[in-house]
Amino acid sequence: MNTEQLDIYDITIVGGGPAGMYAAFYSGMRAMRTKLIDAKEELGGFMRTYPEKLVWDVGGVGPIRCEKLIDILELQAKTFDPTLVLGQEIAHLERRDDQIFVLTAKTGERHYTRTLLLCAGRGMTQVQKLDVEGANRYELTNLHYTITDLSRFKDKRVLISGGGDSAVDWANEIVKLAKQVIVVHRRNEFTAHELPVAQMKASAEVMTPYRISRLHGAGDQIKSVVLEHSDTGAIEQIEVDEVIVSHGFDRDFGGLLKWGLDKEDYGVSVDPRMRTSMPGIFGAGDFITYGSKVRLIAGAFNDAVLAVNSAKLYLDPAASDMAGVSSHNDRFFEKNKAIIHQ
């Protein structure tokens, strides 16, 4: 096939979370023709599961609600007008004899690129629902798997089930508004970070090791929750107004993990320059793993910079190791001039 007839990009980013969005911006700084593809109909990735959460740990920003941070990142990602393709899940990868990658979506559409940056995060996530008889009847009322409006918990009795970061973070947010917050976890130890756990234990009621065994309701509302002690089987029944279940997510990466890339238990393996085991394919964000990996939004930004720089050098070994800083980068000359004259 004649490559002149194809629309070939310098870099194609798969995944529109924080790593993918920042990579789209930074590849623009490197004057790379960029395409970003996401399986969902909106950018944001896993961040979309906690829009109301306050994010404190992004350098120079914060505290900021996650939905606002997504808006800022999306605006930044569009700085250099990358091509955005939403609602397409990539199912197949092939490499032609001329080294051009061909990505085929489940829709059948094909995308051509010289380098590939995988920022698939946690993949297509599916919430792990409460495995209790009849739980689904309350999902439209007071059983929650995510939170979009904290104000609904004001002056309520709230029970939260879970032991990870999300459960603990929600407890610390809601305790400021609610009449009572009870956190239930099936183990004695929490997997969340130490400081938020300490804050939760100081302000909320914590019951471990317990699990939800039954829900009692009136109509479509949960009125009380039956808890079972994980070791002794002892039963306690607690009256509640709202129940939040934060048991994690099932992850589905579609065909991405079937391409032969080296991987470990938690992600595709990359070297310190974000290069995968296949030349021309790079990774960033929660999708990858390496020795000093930092699983923070800020860490995803750094991964993205390193990956894009490696992709640039793969295409042009004579290129500089990194983009010039924005204050001296020619790519911003006209943009800076426009801002100054506003």
PDB file of C-alpha atoms in Angstrom, residues 173-275:
ATOM      1  CA  GLU A 173     -15.235  14.092  52.592  1.00  0.00           C
ATOM      2  CA  ILE A 174     -18.691  13.031  53.747  1.00  0.00           C
ATOM      3  CA  VAL A 175     -17.953  13.163  57.474  1.00  0.00           C
ATOM      4  CA  LYS A 176     -17.865  16.959  57.152  1.00  0.00           C
ATOM      5  CA  LEU A 177     -21.522  16.960  56.080  1.00  0.00           C
ATOM      6  CA  ALA A 178     -23.210  13.862  57.434  1.00  0.00           C
ATOM      7  CA  LYS A 179     -24.877  13.187  60.755  1.00  0.00           C
ATOM      8  CA  GLN A 180     -22.988   9.906  61.048  1.00  0.00           C
ATOM      9  CA  VAL A 181     -20.449   8.026  58.921  1.00  0.00           C
ATOM     10  CA  ILE A 182     -19.761   4.319  59.484  1.00  0.00           C
ATOM     11  CA  VAL A 183     -16.991   2.624  57.484  1.00  0.00           C
ATOM     12  CA  VAL A 184     -17.176  -1.162  57.157  1.00  0.00           C
ATOM     13  CA  HIS A 185     -14.282  -3.270  55.852  1.00  0.00           C
ATOM     14  CA  ARG A 186     -13.978  -7.041  55.689  1.00  0.00           C
ATOM     15  CA  ARG A 187     -10.364  -6.924  56.874  1.00  0.00           C
ATOM     16  CA  ASN A 188      -8.740  -5.227  59.846  1.00  0.00           C
ATOM     17  CA  GLU A 189      -6.131  -3.500  57.678  1.00  0.00           C
ATOM     18  CA  PHE A 190      -6.986  -0.832  55.099  1.00  0.00           C
ATOM     19  CA  THR A 191      -5.152  -0.702  51.773  1.00  0.00           C
ATOM     20  CA  ALA A 192      -5.532   3.075  51.483  1.00  0.00           C
ATOM     21  CA  HIS A 193      -2.700   5.494  52.218  1.00  0.00           C
ATOM     22  CA  GLU A 194      -1.760   5.875  55.879  1.00  0.00           C
ATOM     23  CA  LEU A 195      -2.617   9.550  56.470  1.00  0.00           C
ATOM     24  CA  PRO A 196      -6.197   9.419  55.075  1.00  0.00           C
ATOM     25  CA  VAL A 197      -6.791   6.224  57.072  1.00  0.00           C
ATOM     26  CA  ALA A 198      -5.673   7.958  60.258  1.00  0.00           C
ATOM     27  CA  GLN A 199      -7.938  10.916  59.468  1.00  0.00           C
ATOM     28  CA  MET A 200     -10.877   8.595  58.856  1.00  0.00           C
ATOM     29  CA  LYS A 201     -10.365   6.701  62.109  1.00  0.00           C
ATOM     30  CA  ALA A 202     -10.277   9.983  63.998  1.00  0.00           C
ATOM     31  CA  SER A 203     -13.567  11.284  62.578  1.00  0.00           C
ATOM     32  CA  ALA A 204     -15.724   8.342  61.448  1.00  0.00           C
ATOM     33  CA  GLU A 205     -16.906   5.128  63.071  1.00  0.00           C
ATOM     34  CA  VAL A 206     -14.901   2.168  61.782  1.00  0.00           C
ATOM     35  CA  MET A 207     -16.106  -1.433  61.985  1.00  0.00           C
ATOM     36  CA  THR A 208     -13.640  -4.197  61.068  1.00  0.00           C
ATOM     37  CA  PRO A 209     -13.622  -6.961  60.077  1.00  0.00           C
ATOM     38  CA  TYR A 210     -17.242  -6.798  58.907  1.00  0.00           C
ATOM     39  CA  ARG A 211     -19.078  -7.271  55.631  1.00  0.00           C
ATOM     40  CA  ILE A 212     -22.597  -6.411  54.469  1.00  0.00           C
ATOM     41  CA  SER A 213     -24.685  -9.601  54.520  1.00  0.00           C
ATOM     42  CA  ARG A 214     -28.233  -8.269  54.051  1.00  0.00           C
ATOM     43  CA  LEU A 215     -30.141  -5.134  53.203  1.00  0.00           C
ATOM     44  CA  HIS A 216     -33.520  -4.312  54.706  1.00  0.00           C
ATOM     45  CA  GLY A 217     -35.670  -1.797  52.887  1.00  0.00           C
ATOM     46  CA  ALA A 218     -39.049  -0.191  52.602  1.00  0.00           C
ATOM     47  CA  GLY A 219     -40.119   0.212  48.991  1.00  0.00           C
ATOM     48  CA  ASP A 220     -37.081   1.253  47.002  1.00  0.00           C
ATOM     49  CA  GLN A 221     -35.122   2.662  49.979  1.00  0.00           C
ATOM     50  CA  ILE A 222     -32.601   0.865  52.184  1.00  0.00           C
ATOM     51  CA  LYS A 223     -33.561   1.385  55.813  1.00  0.00           C
ATOM     52  CA  SER A 224     -31.024  -0.801  57.605  1.00  0.00           C
ATOM     53  CA  VAL A 225     -27.963  -2.921  56.892  1.00  0.00           C
ATOM     54  CA  VAL A 226     -27.081  -6.266  58.452  1.00  0.00           C
ATOM     55  CA  LEU A 227     -23.349  -6.673  59.073  1.00  0.00           C
ATOM     56  CA  GLU A 228     -21.578  -9.979  59.685  1.00  0.00           C
ATOM     57  CA  HIS A 229     -18.264 -10.249  61.519  1.00  0.00           C
ATOM     58  CA  SER A 230     -15.779 -11.907  59.163  1.00  0.00           C
ATOM     59  CA  ASP A 231     -14.187 -14.047  61.907  1.00  0.00           C
ATOM     60  CA  THR A 232     -16.932 -14.839  64.414  1.00  0.00           C
ATOM     61  CA  GLY A 233     -20.071 -14.586  62.278  1.00  0.00           C
ATOM     62  CA  ALA A 234     -21.647 -12.241  64.833  1.00  0.00           C
ATOM     63  CA  ILE A 235     -24.472 -10.109  63.422  1.00  0.00           C
ATOM     64  CA  GLU A 236     -25.221  -6.403  63.858  1.00  0.00           C
ATOM     65  CA  GLN A 237     -28.036  -4.433  62.278  1.00  0.00           C
ATOM     66  CA  ILE A 238     -27.588  -0.679  61.695  1.00  0.00           C
ATOM     67  CA  GLU A 239     -30.147   1.873  60.553  1.00  0.00           C
ATOM     68  CA  VAL A 240     -28.918   3.994  57.642  1.00  0.00           C
ATOM     69  CA  ASP A 241     -30.080   6.653  55.198  1.00  0.00           C
ATOM     70  CA  GLU A 242     -27.447   6.104  52.487  1.00  0.00           C
ATOM     71  CA  VAL A 243     -25.104   3.245  51.557  1.00  0.00           C
ATOM     72  CA  ILE A 244     -21.907   3.672  49.498  1.00  0.00           C
ATOM     73  CA  VAL A 245     -20.137   0.578  48.151  1.00  0.00           C
ATOM     74  CA  SER A 246     -16.508   1.028  47.093  1.00  0.00           C
ATOM     75  CA  HIS A 247     -15.206  -2.478  46.387  1.00  0.00           C
ATOM     76  CA  GLY A 248     -13.039  -1.602  43.410  1.00  0.00           C
ATOM     77  CA  PHE A 249     -13.341  -2.273  39.705  1.00  0.00           C
ATOM     78  CA  ASP A 250     -12.910  -5.092  37.252  1.00  0.00           C
ATOM     79  CA  ARG A 251     -10.469  -4.051  34.538  1.00  0.00           C
ATOM     80  CA  ASP A 252     -10.801  -4.895  30.855  1.00  0.00           C
ATOM     81  CA  PHE A 253      -8.064  -3.884  28.429  1.00  0.00           C
ATOM     82  CA  GLY A 254      -9.683  -5.468  25.405  1.00  0.00           C
ATOM     83  CA  GLY A 255      -6.980  -6.620  23.007  1.00  0.00           C
ATOM     84  CA  LEU A 256      -4.168  -4.389  24.316  1.00  0.00           C
ATOM     85  CA  LEU A 257      -2.639  -7.098  26.501  1.00  0.00           C
ATOM     86  CA  LYS A 258      -2.705  -9.642  23.673  1.00  0.00           C
ATOM     87  CA  TRP A 259      -0.160  -7.899  21.479  1.00  0.00           C
ATOM     88  CA  GLY A 260       2.845  -9.678  22.983  1.00  0.00           C
ATOM     89  CA  LEU A 261       4.112  -6.795  25.108  1.00  0.00           C
ATOM     90  CA  ASP A 262       6.130  -7.805  28.163  1.00  0.00           C
ATOM     91  CA  LYS A 263       4.059  -7.283  31.306  1.00  0.00           C
ATOM     92  CA  GLU A 264       4.053  -7.834  35.042  1.00  0.00           C
ATOM     93  CA  ASP A 265       1.280  -8.371  37.574  1.00  0.00           C
ATOM     94  CA  TYR A 266       0.369  -4.697  37.509  1.00  0.00           C
ATOM     95  CA  GLY A 267       0.840  -3.311  34.038  1.00  0.00           C
ATOM     96  CA  VAL A 268       2.890  -3.465  30.879  1.00  0.00           C
ATOM     97  CA  SER A 269       6.632  -3.342  31.505  1.00  0.00           C
ATOM     98  CA  VAL A 270       8.608  -0.307  30.348  1.00  0.00           C
ATOM     99  CA  ASP A 271      12.189   0.819  30.778  1.00  0.00           C
ATOM    100  CA  PRO A 272      13.161   4.154  32.396  1.00  0.00           C
ATOM    101  CA  ARG A 273      12.433   5.944  29.101  1.00  0.00           C
ATOM    102  CA  MET A 274       8.908   4.482  28.908  1.00  0.00           C
ATOM    103  CA  ARG A 275       9.812   2.106  26.059  1.00  0.00           C
TER     104      ARG A 275
END
